[in-house]
CSV table of C-alpha atoms and ligand atoms in Angstrom, one decimal:
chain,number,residue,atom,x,y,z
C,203,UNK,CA,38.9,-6.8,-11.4
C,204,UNK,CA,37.4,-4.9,-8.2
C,205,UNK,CA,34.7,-2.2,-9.2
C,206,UNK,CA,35.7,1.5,-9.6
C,207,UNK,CA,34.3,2.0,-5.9
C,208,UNK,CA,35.7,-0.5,-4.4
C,209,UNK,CA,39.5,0.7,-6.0
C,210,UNK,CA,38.9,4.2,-4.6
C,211,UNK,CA,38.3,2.5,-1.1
C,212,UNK,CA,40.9,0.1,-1.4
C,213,UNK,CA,43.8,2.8,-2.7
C,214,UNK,CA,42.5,6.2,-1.9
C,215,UNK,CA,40.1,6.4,1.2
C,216,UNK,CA,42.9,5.5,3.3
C,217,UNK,CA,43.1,8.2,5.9
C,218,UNK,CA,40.9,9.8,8.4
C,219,UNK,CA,40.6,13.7,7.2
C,220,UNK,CA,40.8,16.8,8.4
C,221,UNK,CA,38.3,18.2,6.0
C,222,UNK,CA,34.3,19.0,7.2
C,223,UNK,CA,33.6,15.7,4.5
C,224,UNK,CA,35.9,14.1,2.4
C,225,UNK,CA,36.0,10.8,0.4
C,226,UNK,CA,32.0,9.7,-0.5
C,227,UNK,CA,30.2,12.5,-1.7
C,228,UNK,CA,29.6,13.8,-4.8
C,229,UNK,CA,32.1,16.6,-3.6
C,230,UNK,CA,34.1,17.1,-0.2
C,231,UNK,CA,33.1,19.6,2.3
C,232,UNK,CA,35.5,22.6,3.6
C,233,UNK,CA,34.9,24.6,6.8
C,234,UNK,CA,34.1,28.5,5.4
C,235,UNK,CA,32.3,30.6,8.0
C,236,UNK,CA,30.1,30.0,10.8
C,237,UNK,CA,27.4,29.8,8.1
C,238,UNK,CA,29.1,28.6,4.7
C,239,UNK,CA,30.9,25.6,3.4
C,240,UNK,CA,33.2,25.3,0.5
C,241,UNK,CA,32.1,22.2,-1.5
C,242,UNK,CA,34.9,21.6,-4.1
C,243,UNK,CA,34.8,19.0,-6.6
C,244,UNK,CA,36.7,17.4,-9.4
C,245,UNK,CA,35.4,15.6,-12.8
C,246,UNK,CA,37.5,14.2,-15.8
C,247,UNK,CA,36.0,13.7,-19.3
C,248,UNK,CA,38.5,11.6,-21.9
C,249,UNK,CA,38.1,10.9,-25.3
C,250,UNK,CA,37.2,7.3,-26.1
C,251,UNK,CA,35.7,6.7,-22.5
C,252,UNK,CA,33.6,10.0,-21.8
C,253,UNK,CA,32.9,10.9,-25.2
C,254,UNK,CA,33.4,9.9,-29.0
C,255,UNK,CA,36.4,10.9,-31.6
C,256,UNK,CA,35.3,14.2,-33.0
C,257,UNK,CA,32.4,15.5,-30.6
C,258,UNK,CA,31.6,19.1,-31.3
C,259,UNK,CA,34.4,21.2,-29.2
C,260,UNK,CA,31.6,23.8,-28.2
C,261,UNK,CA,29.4,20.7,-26.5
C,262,UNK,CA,32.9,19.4,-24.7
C,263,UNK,CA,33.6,22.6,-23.4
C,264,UNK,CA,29.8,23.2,-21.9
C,265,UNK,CA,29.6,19.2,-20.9
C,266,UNK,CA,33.0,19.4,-19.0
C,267,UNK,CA,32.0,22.4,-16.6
C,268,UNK,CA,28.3,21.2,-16.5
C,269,UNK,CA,29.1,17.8,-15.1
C,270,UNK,CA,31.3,19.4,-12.2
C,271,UNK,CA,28.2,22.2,-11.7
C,272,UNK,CA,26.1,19.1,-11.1
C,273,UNK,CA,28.3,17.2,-8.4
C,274,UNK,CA,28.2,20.7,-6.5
C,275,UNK,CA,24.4,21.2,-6.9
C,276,UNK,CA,23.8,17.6,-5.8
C,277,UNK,CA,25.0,19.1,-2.7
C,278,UNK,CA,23.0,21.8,-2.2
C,279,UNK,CA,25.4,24.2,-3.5
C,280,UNK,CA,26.4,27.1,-5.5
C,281,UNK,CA,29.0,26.5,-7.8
C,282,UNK,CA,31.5,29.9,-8.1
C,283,UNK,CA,35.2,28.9,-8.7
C,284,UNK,CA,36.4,26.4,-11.9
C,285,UNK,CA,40.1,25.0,-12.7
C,286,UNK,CA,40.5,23.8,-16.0
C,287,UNK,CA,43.0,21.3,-16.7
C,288,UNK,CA,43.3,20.1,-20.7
C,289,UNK,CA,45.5,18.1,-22.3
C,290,UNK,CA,45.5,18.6,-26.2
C,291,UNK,CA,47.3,16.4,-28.8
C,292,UNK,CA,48.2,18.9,-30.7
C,293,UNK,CA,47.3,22.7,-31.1
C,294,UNK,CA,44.3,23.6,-34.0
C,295,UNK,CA,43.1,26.9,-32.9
C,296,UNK,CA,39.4,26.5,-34.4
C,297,UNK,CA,38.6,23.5,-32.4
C,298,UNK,CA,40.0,25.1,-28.8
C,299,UNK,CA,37.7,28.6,-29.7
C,300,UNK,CA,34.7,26.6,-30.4
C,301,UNK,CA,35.9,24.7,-27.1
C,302,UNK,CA,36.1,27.9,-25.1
C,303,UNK,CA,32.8,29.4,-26.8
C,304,UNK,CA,31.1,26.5,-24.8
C,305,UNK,CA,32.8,26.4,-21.8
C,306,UNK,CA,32.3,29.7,-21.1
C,307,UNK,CA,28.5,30.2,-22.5
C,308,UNK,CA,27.7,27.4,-19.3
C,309,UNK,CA,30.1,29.2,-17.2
C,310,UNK,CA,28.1,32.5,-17.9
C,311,UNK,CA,24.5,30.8,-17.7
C,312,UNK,CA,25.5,29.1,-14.1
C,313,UNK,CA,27.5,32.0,-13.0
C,314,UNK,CA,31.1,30.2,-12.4
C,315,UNK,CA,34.4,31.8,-13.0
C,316,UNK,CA,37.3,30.5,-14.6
C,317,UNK,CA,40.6,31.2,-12.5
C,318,UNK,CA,43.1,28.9,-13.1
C,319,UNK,CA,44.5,25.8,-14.9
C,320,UNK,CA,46.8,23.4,-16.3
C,321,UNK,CA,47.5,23.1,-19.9
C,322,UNK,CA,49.5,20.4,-21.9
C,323,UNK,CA,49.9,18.2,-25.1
C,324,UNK,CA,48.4,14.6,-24.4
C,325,UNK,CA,45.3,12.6,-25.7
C,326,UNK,CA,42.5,14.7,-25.4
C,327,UNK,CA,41.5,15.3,-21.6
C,328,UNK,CA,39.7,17.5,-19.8
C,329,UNK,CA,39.6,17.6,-15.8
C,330,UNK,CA,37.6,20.7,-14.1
C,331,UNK,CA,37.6,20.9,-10.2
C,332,UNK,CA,35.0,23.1,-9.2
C,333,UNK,CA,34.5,25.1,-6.0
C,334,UNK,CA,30.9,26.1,-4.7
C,335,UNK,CA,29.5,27.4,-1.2
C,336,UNK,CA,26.7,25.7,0.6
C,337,UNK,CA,24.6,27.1,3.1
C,338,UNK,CA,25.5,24.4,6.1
C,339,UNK,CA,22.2,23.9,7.3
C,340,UNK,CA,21.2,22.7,3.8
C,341,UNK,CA,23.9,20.5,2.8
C,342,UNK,CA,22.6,17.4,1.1
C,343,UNK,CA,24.4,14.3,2.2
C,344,UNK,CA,24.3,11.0,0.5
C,345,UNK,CA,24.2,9.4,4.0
C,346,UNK,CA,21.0,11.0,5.4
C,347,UNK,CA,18.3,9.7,3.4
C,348,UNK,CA,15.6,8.4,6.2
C,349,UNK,CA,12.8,6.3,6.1
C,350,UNK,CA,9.4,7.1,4.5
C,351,UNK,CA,11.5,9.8,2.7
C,352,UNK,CA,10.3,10.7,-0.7
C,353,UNK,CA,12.6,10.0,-3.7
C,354,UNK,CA,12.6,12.9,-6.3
C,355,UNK,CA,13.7,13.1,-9.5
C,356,UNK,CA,14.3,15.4,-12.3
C,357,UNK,CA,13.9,15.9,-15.9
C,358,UNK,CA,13.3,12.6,-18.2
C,359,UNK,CA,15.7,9.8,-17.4
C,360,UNK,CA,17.5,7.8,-20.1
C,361,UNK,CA,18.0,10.4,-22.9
C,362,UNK,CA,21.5,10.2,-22.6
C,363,UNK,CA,22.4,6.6,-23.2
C,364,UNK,CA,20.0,6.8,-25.9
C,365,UNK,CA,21.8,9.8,-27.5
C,366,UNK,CA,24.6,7.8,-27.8
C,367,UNK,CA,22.7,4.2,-28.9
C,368,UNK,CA,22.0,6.5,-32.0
C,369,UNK,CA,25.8,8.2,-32.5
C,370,UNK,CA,26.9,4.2,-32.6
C,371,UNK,CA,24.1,3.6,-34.8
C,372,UNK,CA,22.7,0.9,-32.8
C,373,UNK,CA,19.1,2.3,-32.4
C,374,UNK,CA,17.0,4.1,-35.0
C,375,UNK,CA,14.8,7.1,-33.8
C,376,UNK,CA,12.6,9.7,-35.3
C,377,UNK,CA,14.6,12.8,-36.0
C,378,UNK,CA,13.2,15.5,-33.7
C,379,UNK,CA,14.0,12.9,-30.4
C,380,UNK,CA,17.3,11.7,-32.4
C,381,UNK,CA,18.5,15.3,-32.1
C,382,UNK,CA,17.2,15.7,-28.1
C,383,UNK,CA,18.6,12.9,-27.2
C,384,UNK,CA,22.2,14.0,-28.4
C,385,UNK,CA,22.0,17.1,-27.5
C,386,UNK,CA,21.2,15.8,-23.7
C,387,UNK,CA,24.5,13.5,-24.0
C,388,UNK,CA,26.4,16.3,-25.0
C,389,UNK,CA,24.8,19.6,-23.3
C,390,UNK,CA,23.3,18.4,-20.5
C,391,UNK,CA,21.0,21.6,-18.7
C,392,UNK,CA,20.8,21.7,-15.4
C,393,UNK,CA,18.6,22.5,-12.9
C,394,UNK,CA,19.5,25.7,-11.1
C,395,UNK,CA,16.6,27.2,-10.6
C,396,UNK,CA,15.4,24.5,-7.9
C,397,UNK,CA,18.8,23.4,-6.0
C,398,UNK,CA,18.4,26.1,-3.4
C,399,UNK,CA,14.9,25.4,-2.7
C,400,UNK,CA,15.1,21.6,-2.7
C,401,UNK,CA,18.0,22.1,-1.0
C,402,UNK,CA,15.7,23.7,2.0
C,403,UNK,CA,13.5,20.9,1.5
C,404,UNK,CA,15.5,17.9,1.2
C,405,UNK,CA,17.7,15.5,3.6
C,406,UNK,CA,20.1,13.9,0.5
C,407,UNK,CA,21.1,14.2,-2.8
C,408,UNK,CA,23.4,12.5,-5.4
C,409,UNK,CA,23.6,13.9,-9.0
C,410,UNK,CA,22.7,10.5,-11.4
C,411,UNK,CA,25.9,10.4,-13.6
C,412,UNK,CA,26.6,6.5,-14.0
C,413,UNK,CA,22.3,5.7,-13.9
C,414,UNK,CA,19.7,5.9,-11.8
C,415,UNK,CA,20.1,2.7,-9.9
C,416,UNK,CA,23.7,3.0,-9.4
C,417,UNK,CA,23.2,6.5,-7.7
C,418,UNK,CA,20.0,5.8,-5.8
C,419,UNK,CA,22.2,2.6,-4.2
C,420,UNK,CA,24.9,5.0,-3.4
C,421,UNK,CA,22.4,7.3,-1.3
C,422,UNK,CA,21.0,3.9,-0.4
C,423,UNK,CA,24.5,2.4,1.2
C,424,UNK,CA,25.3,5.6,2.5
C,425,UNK,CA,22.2,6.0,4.4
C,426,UNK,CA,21.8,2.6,5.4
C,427,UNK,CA,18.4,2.0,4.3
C,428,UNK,CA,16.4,0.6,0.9
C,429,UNK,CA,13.8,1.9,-1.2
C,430,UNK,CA,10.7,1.0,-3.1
C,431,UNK,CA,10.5,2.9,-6.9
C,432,UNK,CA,7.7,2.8,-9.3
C,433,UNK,CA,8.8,1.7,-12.4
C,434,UNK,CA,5.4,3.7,-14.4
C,435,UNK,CA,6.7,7.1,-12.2
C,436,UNK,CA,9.9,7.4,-14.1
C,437,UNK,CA,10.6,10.2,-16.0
C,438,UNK,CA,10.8,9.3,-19.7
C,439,UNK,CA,10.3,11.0,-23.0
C,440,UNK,CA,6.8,9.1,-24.2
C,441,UNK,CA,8.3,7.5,-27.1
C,442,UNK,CA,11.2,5.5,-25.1
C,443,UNK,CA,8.0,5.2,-23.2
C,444,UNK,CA,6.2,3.6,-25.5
C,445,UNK,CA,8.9,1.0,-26.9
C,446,UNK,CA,9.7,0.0,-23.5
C,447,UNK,CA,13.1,1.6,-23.2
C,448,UNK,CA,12.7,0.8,-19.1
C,449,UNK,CA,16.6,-0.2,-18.4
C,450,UNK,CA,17.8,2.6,-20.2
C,451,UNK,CA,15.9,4.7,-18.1
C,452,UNK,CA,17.2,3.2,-15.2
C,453,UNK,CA,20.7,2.5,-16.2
C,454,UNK,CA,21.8,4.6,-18.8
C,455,UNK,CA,24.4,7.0,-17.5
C,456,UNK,CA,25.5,10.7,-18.1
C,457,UNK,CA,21.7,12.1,-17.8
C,458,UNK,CA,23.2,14.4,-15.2
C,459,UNK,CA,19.9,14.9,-13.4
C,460,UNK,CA,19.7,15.3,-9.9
C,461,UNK,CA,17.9,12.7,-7.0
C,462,UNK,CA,16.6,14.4,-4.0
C,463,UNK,CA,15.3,12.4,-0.9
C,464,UNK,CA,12.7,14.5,1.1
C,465,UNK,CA,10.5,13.7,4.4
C,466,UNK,CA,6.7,13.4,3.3
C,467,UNK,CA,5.8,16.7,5.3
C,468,UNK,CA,7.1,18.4,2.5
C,469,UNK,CA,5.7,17.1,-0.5
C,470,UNK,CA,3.4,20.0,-0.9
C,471,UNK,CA,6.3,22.4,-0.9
C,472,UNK,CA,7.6,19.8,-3.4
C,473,UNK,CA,5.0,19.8,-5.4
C,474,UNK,CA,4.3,23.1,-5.9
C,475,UNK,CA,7.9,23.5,-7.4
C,476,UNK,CA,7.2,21.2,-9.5
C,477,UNK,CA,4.7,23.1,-11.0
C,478,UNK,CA,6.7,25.4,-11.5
C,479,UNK,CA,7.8,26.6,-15.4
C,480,UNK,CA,10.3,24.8,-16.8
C,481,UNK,CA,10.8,22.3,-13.9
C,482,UNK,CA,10.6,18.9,-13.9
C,483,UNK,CA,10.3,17.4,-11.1
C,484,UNK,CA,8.8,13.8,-10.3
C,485,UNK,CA,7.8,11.2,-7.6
C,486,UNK,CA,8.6,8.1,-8.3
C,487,UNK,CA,8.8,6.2,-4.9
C,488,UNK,CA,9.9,6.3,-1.0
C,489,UNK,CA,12.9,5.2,1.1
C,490,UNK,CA,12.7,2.0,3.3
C,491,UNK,CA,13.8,0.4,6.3
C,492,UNK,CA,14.8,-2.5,4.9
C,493,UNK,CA,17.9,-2.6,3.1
C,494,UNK,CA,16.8,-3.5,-0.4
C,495,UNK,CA,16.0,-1.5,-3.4
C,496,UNK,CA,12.4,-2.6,-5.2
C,497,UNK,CA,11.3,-1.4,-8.5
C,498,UNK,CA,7.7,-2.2,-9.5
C,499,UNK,CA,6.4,-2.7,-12.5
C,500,UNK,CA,2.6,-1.1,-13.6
C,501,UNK,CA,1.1,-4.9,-12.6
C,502,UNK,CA,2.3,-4.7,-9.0
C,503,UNK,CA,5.7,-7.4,-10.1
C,504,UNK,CA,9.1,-6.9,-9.0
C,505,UNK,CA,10.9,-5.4,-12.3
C,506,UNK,CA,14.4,-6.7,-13.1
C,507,UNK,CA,16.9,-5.0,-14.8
C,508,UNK,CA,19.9,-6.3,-16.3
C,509,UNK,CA,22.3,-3.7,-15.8
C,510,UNK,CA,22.6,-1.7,-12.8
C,511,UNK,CA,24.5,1.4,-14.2
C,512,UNK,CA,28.0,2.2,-15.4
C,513,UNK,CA,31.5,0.8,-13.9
C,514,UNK,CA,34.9,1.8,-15.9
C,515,UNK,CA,36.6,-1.1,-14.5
C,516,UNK,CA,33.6,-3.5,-14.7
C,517,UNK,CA,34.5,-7.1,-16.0
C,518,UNK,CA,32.5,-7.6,-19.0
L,678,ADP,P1,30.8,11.4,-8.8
L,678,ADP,O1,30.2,10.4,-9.7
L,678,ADP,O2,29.8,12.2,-7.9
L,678,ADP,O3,31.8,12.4,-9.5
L,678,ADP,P2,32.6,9.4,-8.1
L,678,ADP,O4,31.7,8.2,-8.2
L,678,ADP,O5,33.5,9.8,-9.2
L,678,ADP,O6,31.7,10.7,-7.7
L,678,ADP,O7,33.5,9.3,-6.8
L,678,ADP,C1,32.9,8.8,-5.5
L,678,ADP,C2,33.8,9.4,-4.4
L,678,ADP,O8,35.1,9.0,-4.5
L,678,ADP,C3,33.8,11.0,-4.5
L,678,ADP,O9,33.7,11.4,-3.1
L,678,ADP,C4,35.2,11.2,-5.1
L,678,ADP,O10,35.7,12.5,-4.6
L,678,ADP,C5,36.0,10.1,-4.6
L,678,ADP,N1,37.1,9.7,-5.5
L,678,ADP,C6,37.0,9.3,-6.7
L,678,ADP,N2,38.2,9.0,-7.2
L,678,ADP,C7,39.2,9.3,-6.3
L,678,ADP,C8,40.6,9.3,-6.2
L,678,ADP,N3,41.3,8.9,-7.2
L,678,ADP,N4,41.1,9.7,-5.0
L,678,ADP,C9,40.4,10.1,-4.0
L,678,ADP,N5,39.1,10.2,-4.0
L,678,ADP,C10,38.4,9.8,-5.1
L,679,MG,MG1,28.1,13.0,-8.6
């Protein structure tokens, strides 16, 4: 079976477009103004592949606009316009107000506006497409990542996947990270307080929805380069620290936190945002020449990880 990427290539990037970018980005790129571009973007959550029978409606509702807020601030935007499109299998008025009490609390907090939709009985699905504006001389690419760039990373990686080790009881945790770790799979927060000024800073981005290796190697294709990471410079909560929970870290989708590649002349203006409160914001290697991607472990070794990151068509 041919990967999910290699489908859309195969099937849907067929055409040259008319559009400023199309196919390959974490969203396409319309001509606005002299100054602007639209960024629009479209994300689809389903039960049984996105998230588990019975999640908590408010959560859904949040999670399904804030994953389509993070493809648009992966390009250096600002998201402003949503469609909602839901299918329902059938109607139970408490769980579609809990639904809407989410979707519009992270509507309100990252200052998007619902305007139009689709609605319609089916197994439960919900698909947003999300229009932003970006200022054009910030857009962040995938495909212009250079050499001796920084790689930047926020928040703690991992948290996710291990949110939802615990749901399918495969993992035991201590209560207080057992409830942050769920909470991150099903409300991620992002990072709107530092898109614009990364944005300034920065050459690419990609927003890390299927795991930190698959989305660094996306940047990394597009740009045609490699890169050298530090396994010890990951972000990670200090117990999945501790017990060695590496590959989760860099494999475990749905963390919804954002990679930014930067030229070294800015890694003081980096690093003072970083110091910033409330932002996370963390080193943890540098774009190479040569097309490979390295991870090194604290003794200096090349680190291998089993997985590189999620696939829905991957052959098992
Ligand atoms: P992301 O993880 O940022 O949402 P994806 O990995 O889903 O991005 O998609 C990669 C690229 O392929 C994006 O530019 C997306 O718009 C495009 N794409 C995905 N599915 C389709 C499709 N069915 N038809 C056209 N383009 C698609
Ligand atoms: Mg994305």
């Amino acid at each position: 079976m041919p990967s999910e990427f290699s489908l859309i290539d195969k099937y849907f990037n067929l055409y040259k477009t008319k559009a400023y970018k199309g196919i390959g980005d974490d969203a396409a790129l319309l001509k606005k103004n002299n100054n602007y571009l639209w960024a629009i973007s479209t994300d689809m959550l389903n039960e049984k592949t996105h998230f588990l029978p019975n999640t908590n409606p408010f959560n859904l509702g949040w999670k399904a606009l804030a994953v389509n807020i993070s493809d648009i601030y992966a390009m250096g935007g600002i998201p402003k316009f949503a469609l909602l499109a839901i299918a329902l299998p059938k109607l139970r008025e408490d769980w579609i107000k809990e639904f809407s009490k989410g979707l519009f609390s992270c509507a309100k907090k990252y200052k998007v506006e619902l305007i139009g939709g689709d609605t319609s009985k089916g197994p439960l699905s919900i698909s947003i497409c999300l229009l932003g504006e970006v200022l054009k001389n910030s857009t962040l690419l995938r495909s212009k990542a250079k050499r001796e760039d920084d790689i930047w990373v926020t928040g703690e990686l991992g948290l996710a996947a291990l949110g939802l080790a615990k749901l399918k009881n495969k993992i035991q945790l201590p209560e207080s990270l057992s409830r942050k770790a769920i909470s991150r799979l099903e409300k991620p927060m992002l990072h709107s307080s530092i898109v614009q000024k990364m944005a300034k800073l920065s050459h690419s981005a990609i927003d890390i929805s299927d795991g930190l290796i698959a989305d660094l190697t996306h940047i990394l294709e597009a740009s045609k380069v490699g890169a050298c990471i530090s396994l010890q410079d990951i972000p990670m909560d200090p117990w999945m620290k501790k017990n060695k929970l590496f590959d989760m870290a860099l494999s475990g989708g749905d963390d919804y936190q954002l990679i930014f590649t930067a030229p070294r002349r800015n890694r003081n203006k980096i690093n003072m945002i970083s110091k910033l409160p409330s932002v996370k914001l963390a080193k943890i290697g540098v774009i190479k020449k040569e097309k490979h991607l390295n991870i090194i472990d604290d003794k200096g070794s090349q680190y291998k990880i089993k997985k590189k990151g999620y696939d829905h068509f991957e052959t098992k």
